[in-house]
Amino acid sequence: MFFGYYPGCSLHSTAAEYDASTRALFEALNIPLKEIPDWNCCGATSGHSLNTYLCHSLSLRNMVLAEGVASHLVVPCAACYNALRSTQAFLKSGTKEAKKLQEDIKLSIGQEYKGMLEVHHLLEVLGTPDILSLIKEKQKVSLAGLKPAAYYGCLLTRPPKVVNFEADAEQPQLMDRLLKALGAEPVSWSHKTECCGASLSIPAPEIVEELVKKIVQAAVRAGANLLVTACPLCQTNLDSRQPEDYKLPVLYISEILALALGISAPWLNKHLIDPSPVLKSCNF
Amino acid sequence: MQENKVLPQPHLLSWVQETSGQPVSRCYQCYKCTGGCPVASFMDILPHQIVRCLHLGLEDELLKSKSIWLCASCHTCKARCPNGIDIASINDVLKAKVISRGLVPASSTIATFHREFLASVEKYGRAHELGLVMAYKWKTRDYWKDLSLGVKMFRKGKFRLWPDRIQNKEQLRSIFKRARGEA
Ligand code: SF4
Ligand code: SF4
């Protein structure tokens, strides 16, 4: 078993710890990840904001390249995942524009999309029964004492019919299930799919601060001692824009799983809010 | 305000329905979209009002509105609308119309951010976050906001100094050209 791997731009810079921990995790599980050669940016929010067709074209190039590597692609970034799934839905619509997109990409890159690729978010891969039991088999450290608030955000879950992440888009459970399986006690809380403001962080930080404050307050109110995300935009916003006095650490799901597998975690010092007090209090 | 004199105009409505793929005319003004919208309190025209403006053909009002830029594309409206209307997609085509007509975007900061982001992708094939933030600051003449946060992130090694580039620039150039309708 192996997977194609699409890290996306954030995982090569602001979210380097997400990339490092994901790779380490798969290595420990003996599942090879093959990075898509010469992948490009998915266009993110800016792409579809100004030119949706461009966004689909960028994703389709990645899909063609990915198809040459593996039939299953794992994507840790929720924004990239959303872009790829949206493009797949767009192609499936079979409209005139969708056909033009296929033609255009053939002309631009000299290759055709065969339509065989399956796109998965990292969480979906980790949550498959086989891989979850493999993780449990290799677990060295219990996550007991951790009370994470599993935060899914927008791009992973919406629009539900396009991304098809989980049946109930208002109440996703996958991350909670993973955390629980390894001994943590995920809290039940109100804001797991509220928006963090994503790309507004730079041009409209006052909005993002307001949204992040509500999310962090809700997590604390529910008794969480840390937030867990599966999206580099969410992690960066929650880590950098929460009110000074909260200091609620924000870790990636891959970092938590790596801890459970006893993998050394040099990347933990990359976070603005130091997670070590909480991790120490839980005997990590 | 000229609320008593507005006569519905179908042109804008049908254009938006076609380009965004959203069934805009199905809306029955239940306000569910606005109820769940995370940025509603910052908007000048609320999500359900955006749809109503489309019904009435109030094009100027929409193209001058801040809301189309403030929309975070969270798709909460789409997930909850009983008629499956995605206001994020509507806002996307309206933003594209503002740009293609050469009008001034109601939020110049957000528009500048999107432009710089795409410029970075067009240049390197991948977004270079540090370069993009610096270009954005330069264009908006807003050097001080978030400076200390930027320094903190820099110290943590969050930014890559030099851009990550893709090899196949030709393919990228062709993709951008076609998406702009230049090829
Ligand atoms: S939720 Fe849908 S039907 Fe209700 S007001 Fe909004 S767009 Fe119209
Ligand atoms: S997609 Fe835009 S309009 Fe819809 S709920 Fe989110 S921010 Fe509001």
Coordinates of C-alpha atoms and ligand atoms in Angstrom, one line a residue:
Chain A
M1 CA 0.0 0.0 0.0
F2 CA 1.2 3.5 -0.9
F3 CA -0.2 6.9 -1.5
G4 CA 0.4 9.9 -3.7
Y5 CA 1.1 13.0 -1.5
Y6 CA 0.2 16.6 -2.2
P7 CA 1.6 18.8 0.5
G8 CA 0.6 22.2 -1.0
C9 CA 2.4 25.6 -0.4
S10 CA 1.6 26.1 3.3
L11 CA 3.2 22.8 4.3
H12 CA 6.4 24.0 2.7
S13 CA 6.5 27.1 4.9
T14 CA 4.1 28.3 7.6
A15 CA 2.9 24.7 8.3
A16 CA 6.3 22.9 7.9
E17 CA 5.5 21.1 11.2
Y18 CA 2.3 19.6 9.6
D19 CA 4.4 18.2 6.7
A20 CA 7.2 16.9 8.9
S21 CA 4.8 15.2 11.4
T22 CA 2.7 13.7 8.6
R23 CA 5.8 12.2 6.8
A24 CA 7.2 10.9 10.1
L25 CA 3.8 9.3 10.9
F26 CA 3.6 7.5 7.6
E27 CA 7.2 6.4 7.9
A28 CA 6.5 4.9 11.3
L29 CA 3.4 3.1 9.8
N30 CA 5.6 1.8 6.9
I31 CA 3.2 3.4 4.3
P32 CA 5.2 5.2 1.6
L33 CA 4.1 8.6 0.5
K34 CA 5.1 9.6 -3.0
E35 CA 5.1 13.4 -3.5
I36 CA 3.5 14.6 -6.7
P37 CA 6.4 15.7 -8.9
D38 CA 6.4 19.4 -9.8
W39 CA 2.9 20.1 -8.1
N40 CA 1.6 23.7 -8.2
C41 CA -0.4 25.8 -5.8
C42 CA -4.2 25.1 -5.8
G43 CA -5.0 28.8 -6.1
A44 CA -6.7 28.8 -2.6
T45 CA -9.3 31.4 -1.8
S46 CA -7.7 34.1 -3.9
G47 CA -7.9 31.8 -7.0
H48 CA -11.6 31.2 -6.9
S49 CA -12.3 34.8 -5.7
L50 CA -11.0 36.3 -8.8
N51 CA -11.1 33.5 -11.4
T52 CA -12.8 30.2 -10.6
Y53 CA -11.8 28.7 -13.9
L54 CA -8.1 29.4 -13.1
C55 CA -8.6 27.6 -9.8
H56 CA -10.0 24.5 -11.5
S57 CA -7.2 24.6 -14.1
L58 CA -4.6 24.7 -11.4
S59 CA -6.2 21.7 -9.5
L60 CA -6.6 19.7 -12.7
R61 CA -2.9 20.0 -13.5
N62 CA -2.2 18.6 -10.1
M63 CA -4.7 15.8 -10.6
V64 CA -3.1 14.8 -13.9
L65 CA 0.4 14.7 -12.3
A66 CA -1.0 12.8 -9.3
E67 CA -2.6 10.2 -11.5
G68 CA 0.9 9.3 -12.8
V69 CA 2.1 8.5 -9.3
A70 CA -0.7 6.7 -7.5
S71 CA -4.4 6.1 -7.7
H72 CA -5.0 7.3 -4.2
L73 CA -3.9 10.8 -3.2
V74 CA -3.6 12.0 0.4
V75 CA -3.9 15.7 1.1
P76 CA -3.2 17.2 4.5
C77 CA -4.3 20.7 3.7
A78 CA -8.1 21.3 3.9
A79 CA -7.9 24.1 1.4
C80 CA -6.1 22.0 -1.2
Y81 CA -8.4 19.1 -0.5
N82 CA -11.5 21.4 -1.0
A83 CA -10.0 22.7 -4.3
L84 CA -9.4 19.2 -5.6
R85 CA -12.8 17.9 -4.6
S86 CA -14.5 21.0 -6.1
T87 CA -12.7 20.4 -9.4
Q88 CA -13.7 16.8 -9.4
A89 CA -17.3 17.8 -8.9
F90 CA -17.0 20.4 -11.6
L91 CA -15.7 17.8 -14.1
K92 CA -18.5 15.4 -13.1
S93 CA -21.1 18.0 -13.9
G94 CA -20.3 17.3 -17.5
T95 CA -21.1 20.9 -18.5
K96 CA -19.8 22.8 -21.5
E97 CA -17.3 24.6 -19.3
A98 CA -16.1 21.3 -17.8
K99 CA -15.4 19.9 -21.2
K100 CA -13.5 23.0 -22.1
L101 CA -11.5 22.7 -19.0
Q102 CA -10.4 19.1 -20.0
E103 CA -9.5 20.3 -23.5
D104 CA -7.6 23.4 -22.2
I105 CA -5.5 21.3 -19.8
K106 CA -4.7 18.9 -22.5
L107 CA -3.4 21.8 -24.6
S108 CA -1.6 23.4 -21.7
I109 CA 0.3 20.4 -20.4
G110 CA 0.1 17.8 -23.2
Q111 CA -1.6 15.2 -21.0
E112 CA -5.1 14.2 -20.3
Y113 CA -6.9 13.5 -17.0
K114 CA -8.2 10.0 -17.1
G115 CA -10.5 10.5 -14.1
M116 CA -9.2 7.6 -12.0
L117 CA -7.8 9.5 -9.1
E118 CA -9.2 9.2 -5.6
V119 CA -8.6 12.3 -3.5
H120 CA -8.6 11.8 0.3
H121 CA -7.9 14.1 3.2
L122 CA -5.3 12.9 5.6
L123 CA -8.0 12.4 8.3
E124 CA -10.0 10.1 5.9
V125 CA -6.9 8.0 5.4
L126 CA -6.0 7.8 9.0
G127 CA -9.6 6.9 9.9
T128 CA -9.9 3.9 7.6
P129 CA -10.3 0.7 9.8
D130 CA -7.0 -0.9 8.5
I131 CA -4.8 2.1 9.2
L132 CA -6.5 3.0 12.5
S133 CA -5.8 -0.5 13.8
L134 CA -2.2 -0.3 12.6
I135 CA -1.9 3.0 14.5
K136 CA -3.3 1.3 17.6
E137 CA -0.9 -1.6 17.2
K138 CA 2.1 0.7 17.1
Q139 CA 0.9 3.1 19.8
K140 CA 3.5 3.5 22.6
V141 CA 2.1 6.4 24.6
S142 CA -1.5 6.8 25.7
L143 CA -3.1 10.2 25.1
A144 CA -4.9 10.0 28.5
G145 CA -5.3 13.4 30.1
L146 CA -5.5 15.3 26.8
K147 CA -8.9 17.0 26.4
P148 CA -8.7 18.1 22.8
A149 CA -11.3 20.2 21.1
A150 CA -11.3 18.7 17.5
Y151 CA -11.7 21.6 15.2
Y152 CA -12.8 20.8 11.6
G153 CA -13.4 24.3 10.2
C154 CA -15.0 25.0 6.9
L155 CA -13.0 23.7 4.0
L156 CA -12.9 20.1 5.1
T157 CA -16.7 19.8 5.5
R158 CA -18.3 22.3 3.1
P159 CA -20.1 22.4 0.8
P160 CA -21.2 18.9 2.0
K161 CA -22.3 17.5 -1.4
V162 CA -19.1 18.7 -3.1
V163 CA -16.5 17.6 -0.5
N164 CA -18.4 14.6 0.9
F165 CA -16.2 14.5 3.9
E166 CA -18.7 13.0 6.4
A167 CA -22.4 12.3 6.3
D168 CA -23.2 15.0 8.9
A169 CA -21.4 18.2 7.9
E170 CA -22.7 20.0 11.0
Q171 CA -21.4 17.4 13.4
P172 CA -18.3 15.6 12.0
Q173 CA -16.8 12.9 14.2
L174 CA -13.8 11.5 12.4
M175 CA -11.1 13.4 14.3
D176 CA -12.9 12.8 17.6
R177 CA -12.9 9.1 16.9
L178 CA -9.2 9.0 16.1
L179 CA -8.3 10.9 19.3
K180 CA -10.6 8.8 21.4
A181 CA -9.2 5.5 20.0
L182 CA -5.8 6.6 21.3
G183 CA -7.0 7.4 24.8
A184 CA -7.7 11.2 24.6
E185 CA -11.0 12.6 25.8
P186 CA -12.2 14.9 23.1
V187 CA -14.7 17.4 24.4
S188 CA -18.1 17.9 23.0
W189 CA -18.3 21.5 21.9
S190 CA -20.2 24.0 19.8
H191 CA -17.7 25.5 17.4
K192 CA -16.1 22.5 15.6
T193 CA -17.2 23.7 12.1
E194 CA -17.3 27.5 12.6
C195 CA -15.2 29.5 10.3
C196 CA -11.8 31.0 11.4
G197 CA -11.8 33.6 8.7
A198 CA -9.1 31.8 6.7
S199 CA -7.4 34.0 4.2
L200 CA -8.9 37.2 5.7
S201 CA -6.1 37.0 8.3
I202 CA -3.8 39.3 6.4
P203 CA -6.1 41.9 4.8
A204 CA -8.8 41.9 7.6
P205 CA -7.2 40.7 10.8
E206 CA -9.8 42.4 13.0
I207 CA -12.4 40.0 11.6
V208 CA -10.2 37.0 12.1
E209 CA -9.5 38.0 15.7
E210 CA -13.2 38.2 16.4
L211 CA -13.9 34.8 14.9
V212 CA -10.9 33.1 16.5
K213 CA -11.8 34.6 19.9
K214 CA -15.3 32.9 19.8
I215 CA -13.8 29.6 18.8
V216 CA -11.2 29.6 21.5
Q217 CA -13.7 30.7 24.1
A218 CA -16.0 27.9 23.1
A219 CA -13.2 25.3 23.4
V220 CA -12.2 26.5 26.8
R221 CA -15.8 26.7 28.0
A222 CA -16.2 23.0 27.0
G223 CA -13.1 22.1 29.1
A224 CA -10.6 21.6 26.4
N225 CA -6.9 21.9 27.2
L226 CA -5.8 22.0 23.5
L227 CA -7.2 22.5 20.0
V228 CA -6.5 20.0 17.3
T229 CA -6.8 21.0 13.6
A230 CA -6.3 19.4 10.2
C231 CA -5.8 22.6 8.2
P232 CA -2.8 24.9 8.0
L233 CA -4.9 28.1 7.7
C234 CA -6.9 27.2 10.8
Q235 CA -3.8 26.3 12.7
T236 CA -2.1 29.5 11.8
N237 CA -5.1 31.7 12.6
L238 CA -5.9 30.0 15.9
D239 CA -2.3 30.0 17.0
S240 CA -1.5 33.6 16.0
R241 CA -4.8 35.5 16.5
Q242 CA -6.2 34.2 19.8
P243 CA -6.6 36.7 22.7
E244 CA -3.3 37.0 24.7
D245 CA -4.7 35.5 28.0
Y246 CA -5.9 32.2 26.6
K247 CA -2.7 30.5 25.4
L248 CA -4.6 27.4 24.3
P249 CA -2.1 25.3 22.3
V250 CA -3.1 24.4 18.7
L251 CA -1.7 21.2 17.3
Y252 CA -2.1 19.3 14.1
I253 CA -3.7 15.9 14.2
S254 CA -0.5 14.4 12.8
E255 CA 1.5 15.9 15.6
I256 CA -0.8 14.3 18.2
L257 CA -0.7 10.9 16.5
A258 CA 3.1 11.1 16.2
L259 CA 3.2 11.7 20.0
A260 CA 1.1 8.6 20.5
L261 CA 3.5 6.6 18.4
G262 CA 6.4 7.8 20.5
I263 CA 8.0 9.6 17.5
S264 CA 10.4 12.4 18.6
A265 CA 8.9 15.7 17.7
P266 CA 11.4 18.5 17.0
W267 CA 8.7 20.4 15.2
L268 CA 6.7 21.2 18.4
N269 CA 8.8 24.3 19.0
K270 CA 7.5 25.8 15.8
H271 CA 4.2 26.9 17.4
L272 CA 3.7 30.4 18.7
I273 CA 1.8 29.2 21.7
D274 CA 4.1 26.7 23.4
P275 CA 2.3 23.4 23.8
S276 CA 4.8 21.9 26.3
P277 CA 3.1 23.0 29.6
V278 CA 0.0 21.1 28.6
L279 CA 1.9 18.2 27.2
K280 CA 4.0 18.0 30.3
S281 CA 1.0 18.1 32.6
C282 CA -0.2 15.0 30.7
N283 CA 3.2 13.3 31.2
F284 CA 4.5 13.6 27.6
Chain B
M1 CA -32.9 55.2 -1.4
Q2 CA -35.3 54.5 -4.2
E3 CA -37.0 51.4 -2.8
N4 CA -40.5 52.2 -4.1
K5 CA -39.3 52.7 -7.6
V6 CA -37.3 49.6 -8.2
L7 CA -38.6 47.3 -10.9
P8 CA -37.1 43.8 -11.1
Q9 CA -34.5 43.5 -13.8
P10 CA -33.8 39.9 -15.0
H11 CA -30.5 40.4 -16.8
L12 CA -28.2 40.4 -13.8
L13 CA -30.1 37.5 -12.2
S14 CA -29.8 35.3 -15.2
W15 CA -26.1 36.2 -15.8
V16 CA -25.3 35.3 -12.1
Q17 CA -27.4 32.1 -12.3
E18 CA -25.5 31.0 -15.3
T19 CA -22.0 31.9 -14.4
S20 CA -22.2 30.9 -10.7
G21 CA -24.4 27.8 -11.3
Q22 CA -26.5 28.8 -8.3
P23 CA -30.3 28.6 -8.4
V24 CA -30.7 32.2 -7.2
S25 CA -34.3 32.6 -8.2
R26 CA -35.4 29.8 -5.8
C27 CA -34.6 31.9 -2.8
Y28 CA -37.7 32.7 -0.6
Q29 CA -35.9 35.0 1.8
C30 CA -35.9 32.7 4.9
Y31 CA -32.7 34.5 6.3
K32 CA -31.1 31.2 7.2
C33 CA -27.9 32.1 5.3
T34 CA -27.6 35.4 7.2
G35 CA -28.3 33.6 10.5
G36 CA -25.2 31.4 10.1
C37 CA -22.9 33.7 8.3
P38 CA -19.8 34.3 10.4
V39 CA -19.0 37.7 8.9
A40 CA -22.6 39.1 8.7
S41 CA -21.9 41.6 11.4
F42 CA -19.2 43.2 9.3
M43 CA -21.2 43.3 6.0
D44 CA -23.0 46.3 4.5
I45 CA -25.4 44.0 2.5
L46 CA -26.4 40.9 4.4
P47 CA -26.2 37.5 2.6
H48 CA -30.0 37.1 2.1
Q49 CA -30.1 40.8 0.9
I50 CA -27.4 40.0 -1.7
V51 CA -29.8 37.4 -3.2
R52 CA -32.7 39.9 -3.0
C53 CA -30.6 42.6 -4.8
L54 CA -29.9 40.0 -7.5
H55 CA -33.7 39.5 -7.9
L56 CA -34.2 43.2 -8.2
G57 CA -31.3 43.8 -10.5
L58 CA -29.5 46.2 -8.2
E59 CA -26.2 45.8 -9.9
D60 CA -24.4 49.0 -8.8
E61 CA -25.3 48.3 -5.1
L62 CA -23.8 44.9 -5.3
L63 CA -20.7 45.8 -7.2
K64 CA -20.0 48.6 -4.7
S65 CA -20.6 46.4 -1.7
K66 CA -18.0 45.4 0.8
S67 CA -19.8 42.2 1.5
I68 CA -18.7 40.5 -1.7
W69 CA -15.1 40.9 -0.6
L70 CA -15.6 40.2 3.1
C71 CA -17.3 36.8 2.4
A72 CA -14.9 34.2 3.8
S73 CA -16.1 31.5 1.4
C74 CA -16.9 29.3 4.4
H75 CA -20.0 27.8 2.5
T76 CA -22.1 27.8 5.7
C77 CA -24.9 29.4 3.7
K78 CA -24.7 26.7 1.1
A79 CA -24.7 23.9 3.7
R80 CA -27.9 25.4 5.4
C81 CA -29.9 27.0 2.6
P82 CA -33.1 25.0 2.0
N83 CA -32.7 25.8 -1.7
G84 CA -29.0 24.9 -1.9
I85 CA -27.8 28.4 -2.8
D86 CA -24.1 29.1 -2.4
I87 CA -23.6 32.8 -1.7
A88 CA -19.8 32.4 -1.8
S89 CA -20.1 31.4 -5.5
I90 CA -22.3 34.4 -6.2
N91 CA -19.8 36.7 -4.5
D92 CA -17.0 35.2 -6.6
V93 CA -18.6 36.0 -9.9
L94 CA -19.5 39.5 -8.6
K95 CA -15.9 40.1 -7.6
A96 CA -14.7 38.9 -11.0
K97 CA -17.2 41.4 -12.6
V98 CA -15.8 44.3 -10.5
I99 CA -12.3 43.4 -11.7
S100 CA -13.1 42.8 -15.3
R101 CA -15.0 46.1 -15.5
G102 CA -12.0 47.9 -14.0
L103 CA -14.1 49.2 -11.1
V104 CA -12.7 50.1 -7.7
P105 CA -13.1 47.2 -5.2
A106 CA -15.0 48.2 -2.1
S107 CA -12.3 46.6 0.0
S108 CA -9.0 47.5 -1.6
T109 CA -7.0 45.6 1.0
I110 CA -8.7 42.2 0.3
A111 CA -8.6 42.8 -3.4
T112 CA -4.9 43.6 -3.2
F113 CA -4.2 40.5 -1.2
H114 CA -6.0 38.3 -3.7
R115 CA -4.1 39.9 -6.6
E116 CA -0.7 39.6 -4.9
F117 CA -1.4 36.0 -4.0
L118 CA -2.2 35.1 -7.6
A119 CA 0.8 37.1 -8.8
S120 CA 3.0 35.0 -6.6
V121 CA 1.4 31.8 -8.0
E122 CA 1.8 33.0 -11.6
K123 CA 5.4 33.8 -11.0
Y124 CA 6.6 30.7 -9.2
G125 CA 3.9 28.2 -9.5
R126 CA 3.6 28.1 -5.7
A127 CA 2.6 30.8 -3.3
H128 CA 5.6 32.4 -1.6
E129 CA 4.1 33.6 1.7
L130 CA 6.9 36.0 2.8
G131 CA 7.2 37.6 -0.6
L132 CA 3.5 37.9 -0.9
V133 CA 3.1 39.5 2.5
M134 CA 5.8 42.0 1.7
A135 CA 4.3 42.9 -1.7
Y136 CA 0.9 43.3 0.0
K137 CA 2.3 45.6 2.7
W138 CA 4.1 47.6 0.0
K139 CA 1.0 48.0 -2.1
T140 CA -1.3 48.9 0.8
R141 CA 1.3 51.1 2.5
D142 CA 0.4 49.4 5.7
Y143 CA 3.8 48.6 7.2
W144 CA 3.1 48.5 10.9
K145 CA 0.0 46.4 11.3
D146 CA 1.0 42.9 12.5
L147 CA 4.7 43.8 12.5
S148 CA 5.4 42.2 15.9
L149 CA 3.4 39.1 14.9
G150 CA 5.4 38.9 11.6
V151 CA 8.7 39.1 13.5
K152 CA 7.5 36.4 16.0
M153 CA 6.6 34.1 13.1
F154 CA 9.9 34.8 11.3
R155 CA 11.9 33.9 14.4
K156 CA 10.0 30.6 14.6
G157 CA 11.2 29.9 11.1
K158 CA 7.7 29.9 9.8
F159 CA 8.6 31.7 6.6
R160 CA 10.7 30.4 3.7
L161 CA 13.1 33.1 2.6
W162 CA 13.3 32.1 -1.0
P163 CA 10.4 31.0 -3.2
D164 CA 9.8 27.4 -4.0
R165 CA 9.5 27.2 -7.8
I166 CA 8.0 24.7 -10.1
Q167 CA 10.0 23.4 -13.0
N168 CA 7.5 23.5 -15.8
K169 CA 6.8 27.3 -16.1
E170 CA 5.5 27.0 -19.7
Q171 CA 2.6 24.9 -18.6
L172 CA 1.7 27.3 -15.9
R173 CA 1.9 30.3 -18.2
S174 CA -0.4 28.5 -20.6
I175 CA -2.9 27.8 -17.8
F176 CA -3.0 31.4 -16.7
K177 CA -3.4 32.6 -20.3
R178 CA -6.3 30.3 -21.0
A179 CA -8.0 31.2 -17.7
R180 CA -7.8 34.8 -18.7
G181 CA -9.2 34.1 -22.1
E182 CA -6.0 35.2 -23.8
A183 CA -5.4 32.0 -25.7
Ligands
SF4_1 S1 -30.9 30.6 3.1 FE1 -31.3 30.4 0.9 S2 -33.5 30.6 0.6 FE2 -33.0 31.4 2.7 S3 -32.6 33.6 2.4 FE3 -30.6 32.6 2.2 S4 -30.4 32.2 0.0 FE4 -32.6 32.6 0.3
SF4_2 S1 -19.8 31.7 2.3 FE1 -19.7 33.9 2.6 S2 -21.9 34.6 2.7 FE2 -21.9 32.4 3.0 S3 -21.9 32.1 5.2 FE3 -19.7 32.1 4.6 S4 -19.0 34.2 4.7 FE4 -21.3 34.2 4.8

